[in-house]
Short mmCIF file of C-alpha atoms in Angstrom, two decimals:
data_model
loop_
_atom_site.label_atom_id
_atom_site.label_comp_id
_atom_site.label_asym_id
_atom_site.label_seq_id
_atom_site.Cartn_x
_atom_site.Cartn_y
_atom_site.Cartn_z
CA UNK A 1 -24.19 24.53 10.15
CA UNK A 2 -27.71 23.47 9.26
CA UNK A 3 -28.88 19.98 9.93
CA UNK A 4 -27.82 17.59 7.15
CA UNK A 5 -30.44 14.92 6.32
CA UNK A 6 -28.90 12.10 4.40
CA UNK A 7 -30.36 10.45 1.45
CA UNK A 8 -32.06 7.01 2.14
CA UNK A 9 -30.79 3.70 0.64
CA UNK A 10 -29.07 3.87 -2.83
CA UNK A 11 -29.60 6.76 -5.13
CA UNK A 12 -30.64 5.44 -8.65
CA UNK A 13 -32.60 8.41 -9.83
CA UNK A 14 -33.94 11.67 -8.74
CA UNK A 15 -37.37 11.33 -7.08
CA UNK A 16 -40.34 12.69 -8.99
CA UNK A 17 -40.70 16.41 -8.62
CA UNK A 18 -37.11 17.10 -7.95
CA UNK A 19 -35.82 20.39 -9.40
CA UNK A 20 -33.52 20.20 -12.40
CA UNK A 21 -30.26 22.07 -12.25
CA UNK A 22 -28.70 24.24 -14.95
CA UNK A 23 -26.96 21.26 -16.63
CA UNK A 24 -25.58 21.91 -20.28
CA UNK A 25 -24.83 18.76 -22.25
CA UNK A 26 -21.44 18.66 -23.80
CA UNK A 27 -22.64 17.03 -26.96
CA UNK A 28 -20.36 18.64 -29.61
CA UNK A 29 -16.63 18.71 -29.99
CA UNK A 30 -16.48 22.36 -29.53
CA UNK A 31 -18.63 22.17 -26.34
CA UNK A 32 -16.52 19.44 -24.85
CA UNK A 33 -13.19 21.14 -25.72
CA UNK A 34 -11.05 21.47 -22.51
CA UNK A 35 -13.11 18.89 -20.64
CA UNK A 36 -11.81 15.71 -22.39
CA UNK A 37 -9.90 14.69 -19.23
CA UNK A 38 -13.27 13.90 -17.62
CA UNK A 39 -14.37 10.35 -18.54
CA UNK A 40 -16.64 7.57 -17.98
CA UNK A 41 -15.25 4.92 -15.58
CA UNK A 42 -16.91 1.60 -16.66
CA UNK A 43 -17.01 -1.07 -13.98
CA UNK A 44 -17.54 -4.43 -15.80
CA UNK A 45 -20.95 -4.80 -17.27
CA UNK A 46 -23.02 -3.51 -14.42
CA UNK A 47 -22.32 0.04 -13.67
CA UNK A 48 -20.35 3.27 -14.22
CA UNK A 49 -18.95 6.26 -12.53
CA UNK A 50 -17.37 9.55 -13.51
CA UNK A 51 -13.61 10.05 -13.13
CA UNK A 52 -10.83 12.68 -14.13
CA UNK A 53 -7.38 12.58 -15.44
CA UNK A 54 -5.04 14.31 -13.06
CA UNK A 55 -1.72 12.98 -14.52
CA UNK A 56 -1.02 11.17 -17.77
CA UNK A 57 -1.44 7.81 -16.02
CA UNK A 58 -3.55 8.67 -12.92
CA UNK A 59 -7.27 9.04 -12.63
CA UNK A 60 -9.27 10.32 -9.53
CA UNK A 61 -12.68 9.14 -8.57
CA UNK A 62 -14.79 8.12 -5.55
CA UNK A 63 -13.73 5.17 -3.42
CA UNK A 64 -17.17 3.57 -3.39
CA UNK A 65 -17.11 3.19 -7.21
CA UNK A 66 -14.42 0.38 -6.70
CA UNK A 67 -16.86 -1.85 -4.79
CA UNK A 68 -19.74 -4.18 -5.99
CA UNK A 69 -22.96 -2.62 -4.45
CA UNK A 70 -24.46 -6.08 -3.88
CA UNK A 71 -21.52 -8.01 -2.52
CA UNK A 72 -19.28 -5.26 -1.03
CA UNK A 73 -16.26 -6.92 -2.78
CA UNK A 74 -13.70 -4.84 -4.68
CA UNK A 75 -14.22 -4.76 -8.41
CA UNK A 76 -11.03 -6.47 -10.09
CA UNK A 77 -8.92 -3.70 -11.75
CA UNK A 78 -8.91 -5.72 -14.97
CA UNK A 79 -12.71 -5.16 -15.28
CA UNK A 80 -12.35 -1.38 -15.01
CA UNK A 81 -11.92 0.82 -18.04
CA UNK A 82 -11.49 4.63 -18.42
CA UNK A 83 -13.07 6.23 -21.45
CA UNK A 84 -11.66 9.80 -21.49
CA UNK A 85 -14.00 12.23 -23.06
CA UNK A 86 -16.59 9.59 -23.85
CA UNK A 87 -19.15 11.34 -26.05
CA UNK A 88 -21.85 9.62 -28.30
CA UNK A 89 -20.20 6.28 -28.61
CA UNK A 90 -16.65 7.35 -28.91
CA UNK A 91 -13.84 8.23 -26.52
CA UNK A 92 -10.80 10.36 -26.97
CA UNK A 93 -8.81 7.60 -25.32
CA UNK A 94 -9.49 4.11 -23.87
CA UNK A 95 -7.41 2.77 -21.07
CA UNK A 96 -7.51 -0.18 -18.71
CA UNK A 97 -6.48 0.03 -15.12
CA UNK A 98 -3.25 -1.54 -13.72
CA UNK A 99 -3.93 -0.80 -10.04
CA UNK A 100 -6.37 1.07 -7.86
CA UNK A 101 -6.24 2.30 -4.33
CA UNK A 102 -8.95 3.58 -1.91
CA UNK A 103 -8.26 5.92 0.92
CA UNK A 104 -7.10 3.65 3.70
CA UNK A 105 -9.54 5.28 6.13
CA UNK A 106 -12.56 4.67 3.74
CA UNK A 107 -14.81 1.74 4.88
CA UNK A 108 -17.34 0.54 2.41
CA UNK A 109 -19.09 -2.03 4.62
CA UNK A 110 -21.03 -1.31 7.88
CA UNK A 111 -23.32 1.44 8.95
CA UNK A 112 -23.55 4.46 6.63
CA UNK A 113 -22.16 7.65 8.30
CA UNK A 114 -21.44 11.06 7.17
CA UNK A 115 -17.64 10.58 8.18
CA UNK A 116 -17.35 8.08 5.32
CA UNK A 117 -17.78 10.88 2.78
CA UNK A 118 -14.62 12.71 3.91
CA UNK A 119 -12.53 9.67 2.82
CA UNK A 120 -14.50 8.60 -0.30
CA UNK A 121 -11.61 9.09 -2.57
CA UNK A 122 -9.66 6.64 -4.95
CA UNK A 123 -6.69 6.80 -7.35
CA UNK A 124 -6.33 4.62 -10.37
CA UNK A 125 -3.23 4.05 -12.25
CA UNK A 126 -3.93 3.38 -15.99
CA UNK A 127 -2.31 0.59 -17.93
CA UNK A 128 -0.71 3.19 -20.25
CA UNK A 129 -0.34 6.91 -19.99
CA UNK A 130 -2.59 9.28 -22.03
CA UNK A 131 -0.41 11.53 -24.03
CA UNK A 132 -2.60 13.37 -26.37
CA UNK A 133 -2.31 17.17 -26.90
CA UNK A 134 -6.09 17.68 -26.83
CA UNK A 135 -6.43 15.74 -23.63
CA UNK A 136 -4.54 17.33 -20.85
CA UNK A 137 -4.69 16.22 -17.14
CA UNK A 138 -6.25 18.68 -14.79
CA UNK A 139 -4.42 20.26 -11.92
CA UNK A 140 -5.74 19.78 -8.41
CA UNK A 141 -6.23 22.46 -5.77
CA UNK A 142 -7.12 23.39 -2.24
CA UNK A 143 -10.63 23.19 -0.85
CA UNK A 144 -12.81 26.15 -1.74
CA UNK A 145 -14.35 28.37 0.98
CA UNK A 146 -17.96 28.43 1.92
CA UNK A 147 -19.81 30.47 -0.53
CA UNK A 148 -17.33 29.82 -3.55
CA UNK A 149 -18.65 29.06 -7.02
CA UNK A 150 -17.67 25.60 -8.47
CA UNK A 151 -18.53 23.58 -11.47
CA UNK A 152 -19.20 19.99 -11.94
CA UNK A 153 -18.69 17.86 -15.13
CA UNK A 154 -20.25 14.44 -14.90
CA UNK A 155 -22.12 11.47 -16.58
CA UNK A 156 -25.27 10.12 -15.11
CA UNK A 157 -28.03 7.44 -15.68
CA UNK A 158 -30.04 9.53 -18.05
CA UNK A 159 -27.07 11.08 -19.72
CA UNK A 160 -24.65 8.37 -19.91
CA UNK A 161 -23.45 8.94 -23.54
CA UNK A 162 -22.12 12.54 -23.08
CA UNK A 163 -21.03 14.49 -20.18
CA UNK A 164 -22.84 17.55 -18.81
CA UNK A 165 -21.53 20.55 -17.05
CA UNK A 166 -23.12 22.58 -14.34
CA UNK A 167 -21.44 25.95 -13.84
CA UNK A 168 -21.35 28.13 -10.81
CA UNK A 169 -23.24 26.01 -8.22
CA UNK A 170 -22.23 26.96 -4.73
CA UNK A 171 -20.34 25.62 -1.67
CA UNK A 172 -23.12 25.77 0.88
CA UNK A 173 -20.95 24.42 3.72
CA UNK A 174 -17.44 23.03 4.35
CA UNK A 175 -17.15 21.04 7.45
CA UNK A 176 -17.14 17.46 8.96
CA UNK A 177 -14.55 16.57 6.20
CA UNK A 178 -17.08 17.04 3.32
CA UNK A 179 -18.34 19.90 1.10
CA UNK A 180 -22.07 20.50 0.80
CA UNK A 181 -22.85 21.73 -2.78
CA UNK A 182 -25.91 23.13 -4.56
CA UNK A 183 -24.96 20.97 -7.65
CA UNK A 184 -27.25 18.63 -9.45
CA UNK A 185 -26.06 14.99 -9.29
CA UNK A 186 -27.56 11.66 -10.11
CA UNK A 187 -26.56 7.96 -10.43
CA UNK A 188 -23.28 7.83 -12.26
CA UNK A 189 -22.16 11.11 -11.05
CA UNK A 190 -20.20 9.34 -8.33
CA UNK A 191 -16.53 10.34 -8.61
CA UNK A 192 -17.23 13.40 -10.81
CA UNK A 193 -14.68 16.25 -10.47
CA UNK A 194 -15.73 19.45 -8.93
CA UNK A 195 -13.75 22.43 -10.43
CA UNK A 196 -12.77 25.73 -9.18
CA UNK A 197 -11.49 28.41 -11.69
CA UNK A 198 -8.24 29.77 -10.39
CA UNK A 199 -5.81 31.95 -12.47
CA UNK A 200 -7.88 31.17 -15.53
CA UNK A 201 -7.53 27.48 -15.28
CA UNK A 202 -9.98 24.79 -13.91
CA UNK A 203 -8.58 22.86 -10.86
CA UNK A 204 -10.12 19.65 -9.28
CA UNK A 205 -10.89 20.59 -5.77
CA UNK A 206 -13.25 17.86 -4.75
CA UNK A 207 -14.98 14.64 -5.99
CA UNK A 208 -18.69 13.94 -5.84
CA UNK A 209 -19.56 11.40 -3.32
CA UNK A 210 -23.25 11.32 -2.24
CA UNK A 211 -26.63 13.05 -2.12
CA UNK A 212 -28.26 14.35 0.86
CA UNK A 213 -30.78 17.10 2.01
CA UNK A 214 -29.63 20.30 3.56
CA UNK A 215 -31.89 23.01 4.80
CA UNK A 216 -34.79 21.36 3.02
CA UNK A 217 -33.09 21.26 -0.38
CA UNK A 218 -31.38 18.50 -2.29
CA UNK A 219 -27.54 18.93 -2.35
CA UNK A 220 -24.48 17.00 -3.24
CA UNK A 221 -21.75 15.96 -0.87
CA UNK A 222 -18.09 16.01 -2.11
CA UNK A 223 -14.86 14.93 -0.63
CA UNK A 224 -11.92 17.48 -0.84
CA UNK A 225 -8.97 16.21 -2.79
CA UNK A 226 -6.16 18.22 -0.99
CA UNK A 227 -6.54 16.20 2.25
CA UNK A 228 -6.54 12.72 0.67
CA UNK A 229 -4.53 12.81 -2.60
CA UNK A 230 -1.04 12.67 -1.02
CA UNK A 231 -2.32 9.71 1.03
CA UNK A 232 -3.50 7.93 -2.07
CA UNK A 233 -0.30 8.59 -3.80
CA UNK A 234 1.67 7.07 -0.98
CA UNK A 235 -0.53 4.12 -1.01
CA UNK A 236 -0.07 3.59 -4.81
CA UNK A 237 3.72 3.98 -4.48
CA UNK A 238 3.69 1.38 -1.53
CA UNK A 239 1.66 -0.95 -3.72
CA UNK A 240 4.12 -0.50 -6.65
CA UNK A 241 7.05 -1.36 -4.38
CA UNK A 242 5.22 -4.37 -3.20
CA UNK A 243 4.58 -5.49 -6.83
CA UNK A 244 8.30 -5.10 -7.51
CA UNK A 245 9.36 -7.13 -4.60
CA UNK A 246 6.97 -10.05 -5.22
CA UNK A 247 8.88 -12.33 -7.53
CA UNK A 248 6.95 -14.25 -10.17
CA UNK A 249 3.62 -13.31 -8.63
CA UNK A 250 1.12 -10.80 -10.14
CA UNK A 251 -1.07 -9.26 -7.53
CA UNK A 252 -4.41 -7.90 -8.60
CA UNK A 253 -5.14 -5.09 -6.20
CA UNK A 254 -8.73 -4.62 -7.44
CA UNK A 255 -10.20 -7.56 -5.41
CA UNK A 256 -10.50 -11.31 -5.26
CA UNK A 257 -10.74 -12.74 -8.72
CA UNK A 258 -13.22 -15.32 -7.40
CA UNK A 259 -15.52 -12.70 -5.99
CA UNK A 260 -18.53 -11.25 -7.79
CA UNK A 261 -17.22 -8.91 -10.48
CA UNK A 262 -20.20 -6.74 -11.00
CA UNK A 263 -19.71 -2.97 -11.05
CA UNK A 264 -20.36 -0.89 -7.99
CA UNK A 265 -21.33 2.55 -9.44
CA UNK A 266 -23.71 3.88 -6.92
CA UNK A 267 -24.11 6.66 -4.37
CA UNK A 268 -23.44 5.78 -0.82
CA UNK A 269 -25.88 6.94 1.88
CA UNK A 270 -23.20 8.23 4.20
#
């Protein structure tokens, strides 16, 4: 595997002179058809990520999106909203977040390491299910092999009002718990679903985590979902049981209500 050079500090925009990928904006209803399950995850008033609906009441994103980038505190769940199919000021559905869980092996604080990317996955339970015929959850699938073609649907800093799709970018490497992709990403693309086309249907196979350099080119790092999703489901189920067993107390799992509540939408430097 070629040497992987990680991006420095936080990624807020592509540096001057960076190549633009083959991104296609999904500006119209026809263009966005079939992708409405991808949404903008708004984190209070200070940031956003991208997320994908995988069940009527479950949304998948990157774990680092749940943390305030300045304080390191968890963003309270009641400040997070999922805007499914957000496009030009309107969403197909608006939902709040009842509870959220980050992968138990993900550590936000401390020294940035590549190993963190392999666990940069989070699952959010919406306050109400989304049951709309035009907005179907995406299936999830196994990690693609090196050389496979994948597509990414995401929002980003300079295209926050409509999603964009990049088709047929490549899996350059699969190892160390993370995928190295040739896909074009930017601030706000954190948590974006990476799709593989299987049996004529798009499956979410990984989630965008960070930016790096690989073999002298700018790449995206993504975490496979097949290794962490079952763990997240168990964490969410355990949290649900804890809620039921705590009589008269409502636990907010999204962080201390007294902590800073700014959004944490950023790329980690793993």
